[in-house]
């Protein structure tokens, strides 16, 4: 049998049972009835004990949402979403009153995170990584809080920040992604539940990786993550997020808004390893991942770097972007997107050059297998004042089998003559001779595919923090091979 | 070690090998010589299990196993090694990492534990030195931007690290200058012992000055037309394929 055929066969037999994060946790949940309306928004706000201004902000966003049509630009087949047939808030009863210590947390929830490889208890905490754990609509716990606060770093859930740092939240929330940006952004603004808030004060280099682990557990429940990261002048932070969900036959919605702000000489490195449940091989179930991520390089010489490894979700709709306002600011986007079986991804970035001497770099690696469709969609927009701006884009697609698709849709707009934009793109099929060569050296066909694909993704994976690069390599192999990790 | 009987192979309806017999015992080095299109490379691919070739008739016994029933990686892990005429480039995969993966695949197949990092590094260093391969090269992506000679040396390095039972060298001498030819040949000679066997496929007698075969076979039109000892290679050099094939 041809090596490629064998691979395709293996990929095809990759059932949902190979998704190792597919378990669910039995906990009593508090949740209001299904449906999206003012009452639900008031309920969420009240549950979180929010100040009046926050509720007003949400209600205004809801008004905007009702006026906006669903975004249509993506090459995705998105089934009509019935917003009234979804729960918007769900928290484990035991987390109703924010637990004072980990001893007050339902052991089932702690076990969940342990199973996911994210121990929250003090003695087992991951070294060098501070974690905020979000379970459905609420943050469970944040580790290393004390050590961070000694440096003046704020790392907490966004719900907490609304109360403890209202001035920062008011100033920056919605300042990068306007409520009216598009309907998913407006929806998130109306019903966002939890996510992380980070503030790095002037001149501080955050000594550990900050990380959020998102877990969707409850059925039929949307998760509306909201994350806000502010790096003040001369500061540095590296943040990473991980995502998993149980296997369920129904589709679930994860609509996130993530805003980053970098002031003068500040740098934010944001990494994502997204492994939401992708649905089974017939395309039943799975997460709809509709994510708006945008960073503003407001200060001069500031830098924002996005690295993403997208392997999960039934549908991924995501364009982490940089607004390069400050002179000499830099934006980077490194992406690996893998789609298998019936998965669909439409992902890319936007680099908006506003300041002088701004530069951006885009490296995108798309891998399609099964009957999946994978689209890179990216905009490089150089405005007239962005003198001497530079962009380099490289988009490579790899196809496994002959039923999948890869598409590259670059939009390039340049409004001044002394800027330079480069775009390189390649599409290739996995090479049968390479597979044969590896197998002749004793690798089985799964390992051979994993090795070649990891080589293909290397330029991106090497930008992940060390601890996660190894995990990501394994994930890349697993999501294509059907070998249970 | 290897017993090929009445082998018939075709590719897309074209008959390439038409009744080939070849028997290689432990500890022997056989040279297979023949003109272009005689079926030399096809034989190496059939032995290593490349697809697209249709076996129409015949048997291949490899150490008591039916070779044709084994997958490509099983054959490799059972000790069959092919030094490629055109080694593949694998971008993004460091040469040393590839070597380690290959060694550990074999160990896993044999039910052994993974080789630890230190042991591996030592082994790689000593083998690389023998072949005059710099450690800098081992950090580069496998075969990417290697010269023709470097690629062939790399094949021999992989071979010596995997220490196969049955090694097939498919035109390893092509594209080698005289110095590289000597180094590569010495590498092969160091590996020779009473437990392993080699099948050296080549156009030219030159390589056989360095790797002295026990037997020489001449293949023409998919069949072995003449077999003999080393002197046959010299005779061939003198008379050419045409004459030898006709007198056979």
XYZ file of C-alpha atoms in Angstrom:
733
model
C 0.000 0.000 0.000
C 1.308 3.433 -0.842
C 2.769 5.133 2.172
C 0.550 8.156 1.691
C -2.516 5.988 1.313
C -1.606 4.270 4.516
C -1.283 7.598 6.236
C -4.620 8.729 4.908
C -6.161 5.522 6.129
C -4.708 6.013 9.545
C -5.799 9.585 9.620
C -9.283 8.468 8.602
C -9.554 5.897 11.330
C -8.552 8.525 13.837
C -11.767 8.587 15.792
C -12.718 10.988 18.501
C -11.560 8.469 21.076
C -8.045 9.680 20.411
C -8.779 13.058 21.947
C -7.230 12.542 25.326
C -8.810 15.554 27.023
C -12.332 14.381 26.230
C -13.463 13.500 29.739
C -16.002 15.613 31.606
C -16.229 16.477 35.269
C -19.316 15.831 37.414
C -20.054 19.010 39.310
C -23.226 20.794 40.314
C -23.552 23.889 38.216
C -25.319 27.145 38.738
C -26.742 28.372 35.507
C -29.570 30.600 34.410
C -31.959 29.475 31.669
C -30.837 29.289 28.050
C -31.135 32.356 25.897
C -29.585 35.699 25.187
C -31.388 38.771 26.534
C -30.981 41.733 28.861
C -32.011 39.675 31.867
C -29.211 37.191 31.318
C -26.682 39.993 31.001
C -27.962 41.539 34.229
C -27.760 38.123 35.852
C -24.116 37.626 34.796
C -23.210 41.101 35.992
C -24.971 40.546 39.318
C -23.329 37.142 39.812
C -19.991 38.835 39.411
C -21.005 41.631 41.697
C -19.983 44.157 39.076
C -20.139 47.930 39.409
C -22.873 49.779 37.546
C -20.538 51.085 34.780
C -19.633 47.562 33.789
C -23.275 46.547 33.440
C -23.945 49.639 31.333
C -21.019 48.742 29.110
C -22.376 45.227 28.611
C -25.908 46.394 27.855
C -24.625 48.874 25.310
C -22.612 46.093 23.653
C -25.767 43.980 23.490
C -27.553 46.787 21.632
C -24.672 46.941 19.171
C -24.700 43.157 18.756
C -28.356 43.193 17.782
C -27.602 45.583 14.926
C -24.576 43.802 13.505
C -24.706 41.024 10.900
C -22.581 37.919 11.287
C -19.134 38.330 9.663
C -19.132 36.665 6.254
C -15.594 36.992 4.945
C -14.243 33.620 5.988
C -14.123 30.572 3.761
C -16.035 28.558 6.325
C -19.237 26.681 6.369
C -20.687 27.896 9.662
C -24.102 26.460 10.510
C -26.667 29.035 11.658
C -26.034 29.583 15.346
C -29.144 29.801 17.496
C -28.029 32.224 20.161
C -31.204 31.559 22.140
C -30.415 27.855 22.453
C -27.263 28.308 24.462
C -26.353 28.839 28.099
C -24.335 31.966 28.723
C -23.236 31.386 32.243
C -22.321 28.284 34.120
C -20.245 27.940 37.229
C -19.698 25.075 39.628
C -21.773 25.703 42.773
C -18.707 25.340 44.911
C -17.177 28.351 43.211
C -20.166 30.624 43.804
C -18.307 32.483 46.497
C -14.769 32.866 45.277
C -12.838 30.300 47.335
C -10.397 31.780 49.796
C -7.898 28.991 49.331
C -7.490 25.843 47.290
C -8.835 23.820 50.226
C -12.255 25.323 49.563
C -12.321 24.184 45.942
C -14.292 21.111 44.944
C -11.671 18.332 44.734
C -13.300 17.197 41.464
C -12.257 20.452 39.842
C -8.735 20.281 41.192
C -8.550 16.725 39.860
C -9.681 17.935 36.453
C -6.736 20.288 36.205
C -4.357 17.691 37.515
C -5.532 15.299 34.805
C -4.876 18.048 32.286
C -1.355 18.383 33.606
C -1.974 21.694 35.360
C -1.611 21.097 39.097
C -2.838 24.084 41.113
C -1.743 23.043 44.598
C 1.233 24.887 45.970
C 3.620 21.961 46.320
C 2.954 20.684 42.809
C 2.762 23.969 40.941
C 4.594 24.178 37.642
C 7.871 25.922 38.217
C 8.425 29.056 36.249
C 4.805 29.325 35.173
C 2.036 31.156 36.994
C -1.385 29.784 36.042
C -4.895 31.235 36.033
C -7.334 28.349 35.635
C -10.704 29.116 34.042
C -13.471 26.523 34.345
C -16.517 27.302 32.183
C -17.439 30.851 33.164
C -15.229 31.423 36.165
C -11.626 31.569 37.236
C -10.835 28.801 39.728
C -7.495 29.888 41.035
C -4.391 31.814 40.161
C -1.000 30.565 41.261
C 2.088 32.574 42.270
C -0.063 35.615 42.978
C 1.884 36.791 45.988
C 5.308 36.559 44.338
C 4.021 38.533 41.376
C 2.337 41.229 43.397
C 5.630 41.893 45.186
C 6.892 43.106 41.812
C 3.766 45.174 41.281
C 2.507 42.758 38.640
C -1.238 42.246 38.585
C -2.264 38.786 37.421
C -5.850 37.886 38.222
C -9.150 37.067 36.600
C -10.783 39.867 34.648
C -13.813 39.697 36.972
C -11.579 40.462 39.890
C -9.786 43.263 38.039
C -13.088 45.002 37.321
C -13.399 45.430 41.072
C -9.780 45.879 42.123
C -8.370 47.900 39.216
C -11.386 49.662 37.688
C -9.321 52.599 36.414
C -7.128 50.321 34.248
C -10.060 48.249 33.034
C -12.094 51.345 32.150
C -9.174 52.873 30.309
C -8.183 49.853 28.222
C -11.166 47.502 27.892
C -12.516 47.827 24.362
C -9.773 50.253 23.424
C -8.130 47.780 21.045
C -11.196 45.878 19.894
C -14.107 48.311 19.705
C -17.421 46.813 20.769
C -18.749 47.491 17.276
C -15.883 45.732 15.494
C -18.033 42.793 14.395
C -20.862 40.773 15.878
C -18.750 38.185 17.735
C -16.782 40.998 19.370
C -20.023 42.706 20.406
C -21.467 39.445 21.705
C -18.389 38.813 23.791
C -18.505 42.337 25.183
C -22.098 41.801 26.276
C -21.752 38.419 27.936
C -18.051 37.871 28.668
C -17.548 35.727 31.705
C -13.938 35.263 32.630
C -10.403 35.396 31.406
C -7.195 36.907 32.613
C -6.085 40.400 33.440
C -2.425 41.294 33.457
C -0.716 44.567 34.217
C 3.074 44.790 34.146
C 4.278 48.038 35.699
C 6.863 50.331 34.161
C 10.359 48.848 33.936
C 9.399 45.379 35.165
C 10.401 42.240 33.346
C 8.004 39.531 34.407
C 10.217 36.702 35.704
C 7.843 33.809 35.001
C 5.568 32.754 32.164
C 1.996 33.815 32.851
C -0.550 31.328 31.670
C -4.272 30.721 31.511
C -5.789 27.322 31.096
C -9.305 27.405 29.662
C -11.566 24.436 30.205
C -15.114 24.162 28.914
C -16.981 21.549 30.923
C -20.727 22.200 31.039
C -22.964 21.097 28.177
C -24.537 23.526 25.716
C -22.627 26.330 27.271
C -20.781 29.078 25.529
C -17.513 30.288 26.914
C -16.852 33.972 26.487
C -13.290 34.604 27.392
C -12.084 38.139 27.887
C -8.432 38.797 28.397
C -6.669 42.110 28.763
C -2.897 42.498 28.996
C -1.199 45.832 29.535
C 2.579 46.134 29.389
C 3.607 49.537 30.699
C 6.740 51.357 29.502
C 9.948 49.307 29.347
C 8.247 46.140 30.559
C 8.182 42.577 29.291
C 5.783 39.687 29.655
C 5.392 36.260 28.096
C 1.907 34.811 28.297
C 0.511 31.531 27.118
C -2.876 29.930 27.013
C -4.054 26.367 26.674
C -7.560 25.161 25.883
C -9.401 21.827 26.080
C -13.003 20.646 26.330
C -14.889 17.357 26.840
C -16.155 15.372 23.870
C -19.785 16.221 23.284
C -22.069 15.610 20.332
C -23.366 19.171 20.353
C -21.316 22.049 19.091
C -20.219 24.574 21.653
C -19.202 28.163 21.226
C -16.011 29.767 22.470
C -16.067 33.428 21.492
C -13.112 35.267 22.933
C -11.859 38.819 22.875
C -8.229 39.309 23.764
C -6.707 42.770 23.897
C -3.046 43.594 24.330
C -1.535 47.018 24.866
C 2.213 47.649 24.720
C 3.495 51.090 25.694
C 6.938 52.612 24.939
C 9.691 49.996 24.657
C 7.437 47.283 26.055
C 7.211 43.756 24.708
C 4.416 41.204 24.895
C 4.866 37.641 23.739
C 1.570 35.788 23.505
C 1.462 32.051 22.802
C -1.533 29.808 22.288
C -1.804 26.056 22.173
C -5.415 25.527 21.164
C -6.677 21.994 21.450
C -10.438 22.326 21.838
C -12.383 19.178 21.070
C -12.455 19.008 17.229
C -15.571 16.861 16.857
C -15.597 13.268 15.672
C -14.420 12.181 12.256
C -17.854 12.674 10.696
C -17.803 16.244 11.963
C -20.269 15.773 14.802
C -19.709 17.992 17.808
C -16.681 20.100 18.491
C -16.030 23.666 19.498
C -16.713 26.710 17.361
C -13.716 28.840 18.126
C -14.503 32.431 17.141
C -11.724 34.485 18.522
C -10.771 38.119 18.180
C -7.243 38.814 19.294
C -5.654 42.138 18.744
C -2.636 43.916 20.110
C -1.842 47.594 19.991
C 1.792 48.641 19.887
C 0.950 52.097 21.228
C 4.407 53.114 22.342
C 7.532 53.695 20.333
C 9.838 50.660 19.944
C 7.160 48.387 21.354
C 6.740 44.824 20.189
C 3.942 42.278 20.138
C 4.545 38.719 19.050
C 1.776 36.158 18.543
C 2.566 32.458 18.317
C -0.259 30.013 17.852
C -0.577 26.274 17.454
C -4.148 25.551 16.417
C -4.935 21.860 16.346
C -8.409 21.586 17.834
C -11.938 22.990 17.290
C -14.502 22.067 14.653
C -14.252 25.601 13.276
C -11.462 28.047 13.932
C -12.022 31.676 13.024
C -9.177 33.685 14.339
C -6.887 36.536 13.249
C -4.498 37.688 15.968
C -3.480 41.147 14.792
C -1.136 44.013 15.535
C -1.804 47.704 15.281
C 1.625 49.246 14.904
C 1.018 52.801 16.079
C 4.294 53.623 17.806
C 7.275 54.537 15.652
C 9.711 51.631 15.219
C 7.208 49.185 16.672
C 7.224 45.551 15.639
C 4.534 42.952 15.111
C 5.045 39.226 14.631
C 2.711 36.342 13.876
C 3.863 32.735 13.899
C 1.161 30.194 13.237
C 0.699 26.469 12.840
C -2.852 25.445 11.978
C -3.673 21.771 11.571
C -7.027 20.569 10.322
C -7.986 16.935 10.044
C -11.190 15.001 9.245
C -14.004 17.569 8.920
C -12.277 20.441 10.719
C -12.290 23.911 9.191
C -9.915 26.742 9.899
C -9.804 30.265 8.558
C -6.983 31.951 10.348
C -4.295 34.535 9.805
C -3.437 37.995 10.948
C -3.709 41.692 10.295
C -0.692 43.952 10.476
C -1.718 47.600 10.414
C 1.300 49.855 9.962
C 0.648 53.388 11.221
C 3.924 54.596 12.763
C 7.213 55.264 10.989
C 9.761 52.446 10.579
C 7.279 49.859 11.754
C 7.963 46.280 10.794
C 6.029 43.048 10.778
C 6.745 39.433 10.106
C 4.234 36.685 9.338
C 5.120 32.998 9.212
C 2.133 30.726 8.667
C 2.179 26.944 8.320
C -1.102 25.280 7.399
C -1.497 21.505 7.386
C -4.621 19.786 6.061
C -5.555 16.134 6.245
C -8.763 14.126 5.853
C -11.536 16.239 4.352
C -10.466 19.365 6.144
C -10.177 22.889 4.803
C -7.492 25.274 5.919
C -7.317 28.909 4.886
C -4.688 31.518 5.622
C -6.222 34.981 5.452
C -4.019 37.931 6.194
C -4.001 41.663 5.737
C -0.923 43.849 5.568
C -2.000 47.459 5.525
C 0.588 50.202 5.324
C -0.892 53.641 5.889
C 0.483 56.774 4.270
C 2.283 58.012 7.400
C 4.043 54.697 7.970
C 7.200 55.778 6.195
C 9.799 53.093 5.681
C 7.545 50.277 6.895
C 8.563 46.678 6.281
C 6.645 43.443 6.055
C 7.726 39.927 5.339
C 5.117 37.198 4.898
C 5.648 33.518 4.319
C 2.722 31.112 3.985
C 3.361 27.430 3.510
C 0.677 24.783 3.136
C 1.091 21.057 3.396
C -1.551 18.625 2.165
C -1.939 15.054 3.365
C -4.206 13.025 1.078
C -6.321 14.259 -1.799
C -9.607 15.238 -0.176
C -8.422 18.241 1.815
C -7.931 21.837 0.824
C -5.461 24.626 1.474
C -6.135 28.240 0.566
C -4.051 31.366 0.908
C -5.728 34.752 0.773
C -3.332 37.624 1.336
C -4.575 41.209 1.215
C -1.856 43.795 0.765
C -2.470 47.533 0.823
C 0.357 49.986 0.744
C -0.235 53.726 0.744
C 3.294 54.976 0.636
C 6.139 54.427 -1.749
C 9.092 53.911 0.566
C 7.725 50.809 2.228
C 8.543 47.267 1.365
C 6.230 44.275 1.404
C 7.355 40.741 0.639
C 5.104 37.745 0.282
C 6.162 34.148 -0.263
C 3.794 31.215 -0.474
C 4.171 27.512 -1.151
C 1.784 24.579 -1.286
C 3.010 21.020 -1.304
C 1.809 17.509 -0.727
C 3.521 15.349 1.811
C 6.322 13.738 -0.148
C 6.063 9.986 -0.592
C 9.797 9.604 -1.126
C 10.500 11.386 2.157
C 8.114 9.019 3.928
C 9.769 6.006 2.308
C 13.189 7.285 3.315
C 12.146 7.660 6.964
C 10.469 4.268 7.002
C 13.570 2.653 5.504
C 15.352 3.972 8.590
C 12.897 2.143 10.837
C 10.256 4.803 11.585
C 6.686 3.583 11.266
C 4.467 5.613 8.960
C 2.887 7.568 11.841
C 6.245 8.597 13.247
C 7.468 9.441 9.764
C 4.531 11.812 9.179
C 5.026 13.340 12.633
C 8.703 13.911 11.977
C 8.214 15.499 8.573
C 5.315 17.713 9.705
C 7.218 18.849 12.783
C 10.127 19.741 10.538
C 7.720 21.714 8.356
C 6.482 23.627 11.441
C 9.850 24.133 13.091
C 10.164 27.847 12.325
C 6.972 28.433 14.294
C 7.339 25.911 17.102
C 10.718 27.274 18.084
C 9.023 30.520 19.111
C 7.035 28.784 21.839
C 8.367 28.869 25.384
C 10.553 25.805 25.957
C 8.167 23.945 28.261
C 5.405 24.142 25.705
C 7.412 23.518 22.550
C 7.873 19.859 23.435
C 4.176 19.448 24.228
C 3.255 21.208 21.001
C 5.467 18.893 18.950
C 3.714 15.900 20.431
C 0.349 17.514 19.815
C 1.225 18.164 16.169
C 2.072 14.490 15.749
C -0.974 13.225 17.657
C -3.482 15.383 15.853
C -2.379 13.858 12.563
C -1.601 10.318 13.468
C -4.228 8.817 15.673
C -1.674 7.563 18.149
C -3.066 8.001 21.627
C -0.711 10.076 23.729
C 20.788 -14.249 4.860
C 19.004 -13.448 1.613
C 17.604 -15.883 -0.929
C 15.877 -14.512 -4.037
C 14.224 -17.072 -6.288
C 12.710 -16.542 -9.718
C 11.800 -12.914 -9.032
C 9.547 -11.163 -11.537
C 8.730 -7.491 -10.998
C 6.828 -4.976 -13.065
C 5.929 -1.341 -12.721
C 2.850 -0.017 -14.487
C 2.723 -3.054 -16.795
C 6.420 -2.768 -17.695
C 8.354 -5.881 -16.792
C 11.619 -4.828 -15.198
C 12.931 -7.918 -13.434
C 12.395 -11.138 -15.315
C 13.361 -14.205 -13.330
C 16.182 -13.165 -11.035
C 17.922 -15.566 -8.658
C 20.421 -14.429 -6.064
C 21.664 -15.986 -2.871
C 23.717 -14.076 -0.311
C 25.152 -15.773 2.763
C 26.254 -14.296 6.060
C 29.585 -12.519 5.869
C 29.563 -12.160 2.087
C 29.918 -9.079 -0.092
C 28.220 -9.258 -3.466
C 28.559 -6.721 -6.234
C 25.778 -6.251 -8.735
C 26.834 -4.568 -11.935
C 24.897 -3.719 -15.013
C 24.061 -1.034 -17.548
C 21.363 1.631 -17.074
C 17.861 0.221 -17.085
C 18.960 -3.328 -16.328
C 16.930 -3.434 -13.096
C 19.610 -2.720 -10.472
C 17.842 0.073 -8.603
C 14.489 -1.658 -8.975
C 15.924 -4.625 -7.108
C 17.103 -2.382 -4.264
C 13.650 -0.794 -3.975
C 11.880 -4.145 -4.091
C 14.117 -5.489 -1.347
C 13.493 -2.454 0.864
C 9.749 -2.510 0.182
C 8.995 0.607 -1.830
C 5.456 0.604 -3.199
C 4.416 0.917 -6.849
C 6.386 -2.233 -7.738
C 4.326 -5.270 -8.505
C 5.784 -8.656 -7.631
C 4.433 -10.995 -10.315
C 6.268 -14.111 -9.256
C 9.049 -15.453 -7.096
C 10.047 -15.507 -3.427
C 12.461 -13.638 -1.210
C 13.549 -15.261 1.998
C 15.345 -13.077 4.535
C 16.730 -14.899 7.558
C 13.868 -17.369 7.491
C 11.195 -14.674 7.012
C 9.137 -13.965 3.918
C 10.551 -10.532 3.162
C 7.681 -9.565 0.878
C 5.218 -9.783 3.762
C 7.071 -7.255 5.903
C 6.389 -3.498 5.907
C 9.145 -1.087 4.975
C 9.919 -0.203 8.596
C 9.786 -3.841 9.716
C 12.376 -4.760 7.116
C 14.550 -1.872 8.277
C 14.231 -2.859 11.918
C 15.030 -6.460 11.017
C 18.398 -5.154 9.887
C 17.925 -4.423 6.196
C 19.456 -1.120 5.193
C 19.392 0.730 1.896
C 21.975 3.425 1.237
C 20.052 5.582 -1.236
C 21.319 6.688 -4.562
C 19.466 9.950 -4.006
C 19.072 10.553 -0.247
C 16.019 12.676 0.635
C 16.160 16.143 2.153
C 14.017 16.634 5.247
C 13.766 20.350 6.062
C 13.424 21.340 9.707
C 14.716 18.014 11.020
C 18.186 18.136 12.488
C 20.454 15.350 11.234
C 21.427 14.246 14.747
C 17.758 14.154 15.788
C 16.941 12.003 12.778
C 19.747 9.583 13.636
C 18.519 9.343 17.197
C 14.940 8.748 16.084
C 16.067 5.991 13.728
C 18.168 4.255 16.371
C 15.393 4.417 18.934
C 12.801 3.161 16.447
C 14.915 0.060 15.988
C 15.464 -0.370 19.723
C 11.760 -0.010 20.344
C 11.037 -2.642 17.682
C 13.506 -4.974 19.342
C 11.938 -4.350 22.749
C 14.935 -2.421 24.055
C 14.865 0.826 25.996
C 15.802 4.126 24.333
C 19.459 4.950 24.021
C 20.353 7.603 26.562
C 21.504 10.972 25.293
C 25.106 10.627 26.407
C 25.622 7.187 24.928
C 24.087 8.397 21.679
C 26.280 11.492 21.519
C 29.413 9.385 22.040
C 28.430 6.878 19.383
C 27.578 9.581 16.879
C 30.806 11.455 17.509
C 33.051 8.438 17.063
C 31.269 7.232 13.928
C 31.225 10.730 12.431
C 34.954 11.122 13.020
C 35.673 7.870 11.188
C 33.892 9.280 8.156
C 35.439 12.703 8.460
C 32.018 14.291 9.079
C 32.060 17.506 11.112
C 29.798 17.865 14.139
C 28.610 21.130 12.618
C 27.079 19.158 9.756
C 25.129 16.985 12.199
C 23.398 20.104 13.492
C 22.114 21.018 10.044
C 18.803 19.868 8.628
C 19.022 16.363 7.197
C 20.585 16.455 3.734
C 19.396 20.041 3.149
C 22.053 21.947 1.205
C 24.449 19.008 1.528
C 26.786 18.421 -1.393
C 26.495 15.119 -3.273
C 29.487 13.751 -1.389
C 28.159 14.874 2.000
C 24.865 13.129 1.325
C 26.597 9.855 0.543
C 28.778 10.105 3.644
C 25.631 10.746 5.631
C 24.152 7.514 4.283
C 27.205 5.578 5.387
C 27.080 7.267 8.796
C 23.481 6.160 9.223
C 24.447 2.698 8.129
C 27.304 2.413 10.569
C 25.157 3.690 13.437
C 22.342 1.263 12.683
C 24.801 -1.625 12.025
C 22.548 -3.564 9.672
C 22.683 -7.286 8.931
C 22.061 -6.786 5.244
C 23.157 -3.531 3.642
C 22.357 -2.537 0.088
C 24.463 0.231 -1.406
C 22.708 1.685 -4.422
C 25.292 3.434 -6.593
C 26.910 4.937 -3.551
C 29.954 5.791 -5.687
C 28.081 8.061 -8.087
C 28.868 11.703 -7.506
C 31.845 10.979 -5.247
C 35.306 12.397 -5.827
C 38.255 10.111 -5.276
C 38.877 11.196 -1.655
C 35.246 10.793 -0.655
C 35.153 7.449 -2.416
C 38.062 6.262 -0.302
C 36.523 7.492 2.966
C 33.149 5.968 2.174
C 34.750 2.656 1.187
C 36.809 2.555 4.366
C 33.617 3.149 6.319
C 32.020 0.170 4.634
C 35.087 -2.021 5.118
C 35.153 -1.271 8.842
C 31.618 -2.571 9.127
C 32.310 -5.836 7.339
C 32.321 -8.870 9.570
C 31.320 -12.499 9.524
C 27.776 -11.725 10.670
C 26.645 -9.200 8.064
C 26.299 -9.054 4.310
C 26.482 -6.409 1.619
C 24.991 -5.978 -1.809
C 26.942 -3.298 -3.647
C 25.215 -1.963 -6.736
C 27.413 -0.052 -9.118
C 28.134 0.803 -12.734
C 31.860 0.935 -12.364
C 34.593 -1.398 -11.351
C 36.380 1.504 -9.603
C 34.426 1.164 -6.340
C 35.326 -2.514 -6.191
C 39.015 -1.621 -5.971
C 38.171 -0.311 -2.530
C 35.378 -2.642 -1.458
C 36.548 -6.064 -2.543
C 33.540 -8.279 -3.257
C 33.434 -12.032 -2.773
C 31.110 -12.363 -5.728
C 30.299 -10.289 -8.781
C 27.049 -10.584 -10.713
C 26.199 -8.997 -13.996
C 22.596 -8.058 -14.557
C 21.142 -7.393 -17.971
C 17.494 -7.005 -18.956
C 16.199 -8.018 -15.546
C 18.240 -11.196 -15.123
C 21.615 -12.150 -13.769
C 23.512 -13.192 -16.867
C 26.860 -14.012 -15.374
C 28.321 -14.547 -11.922
C 31.895 -14.951 -10.823
C 34.522 -13.692 -8.436
C 36.318 -10.341 -8.406
C 38.050 -11.102 -11.696
C 34.697 -10.823 -13.484
C 34.606 -7.134 -12.606
C 38.012 -6.671 -14.204
C 36.951 -8.590 -17.272
C 33.873 -6.419 -17.508
C 35.954 -3.261 -17.308
C 37.956 -4.513 -20.261
C 35.210 -5.850 -22.505
C 32.130 -3.805 -21.593
C 28.608 -4.966 -20.850
C 27.615 -5.750 -24.366
C 30.271 -8.343 -25.024
C 29.996 -9.965 -21.599
C 26.210 -10.248 -21.883
C 26.491 -11.850 -25.301
C 29.081 -14.386 -24.267
C 27.064 -15.307 -21.212
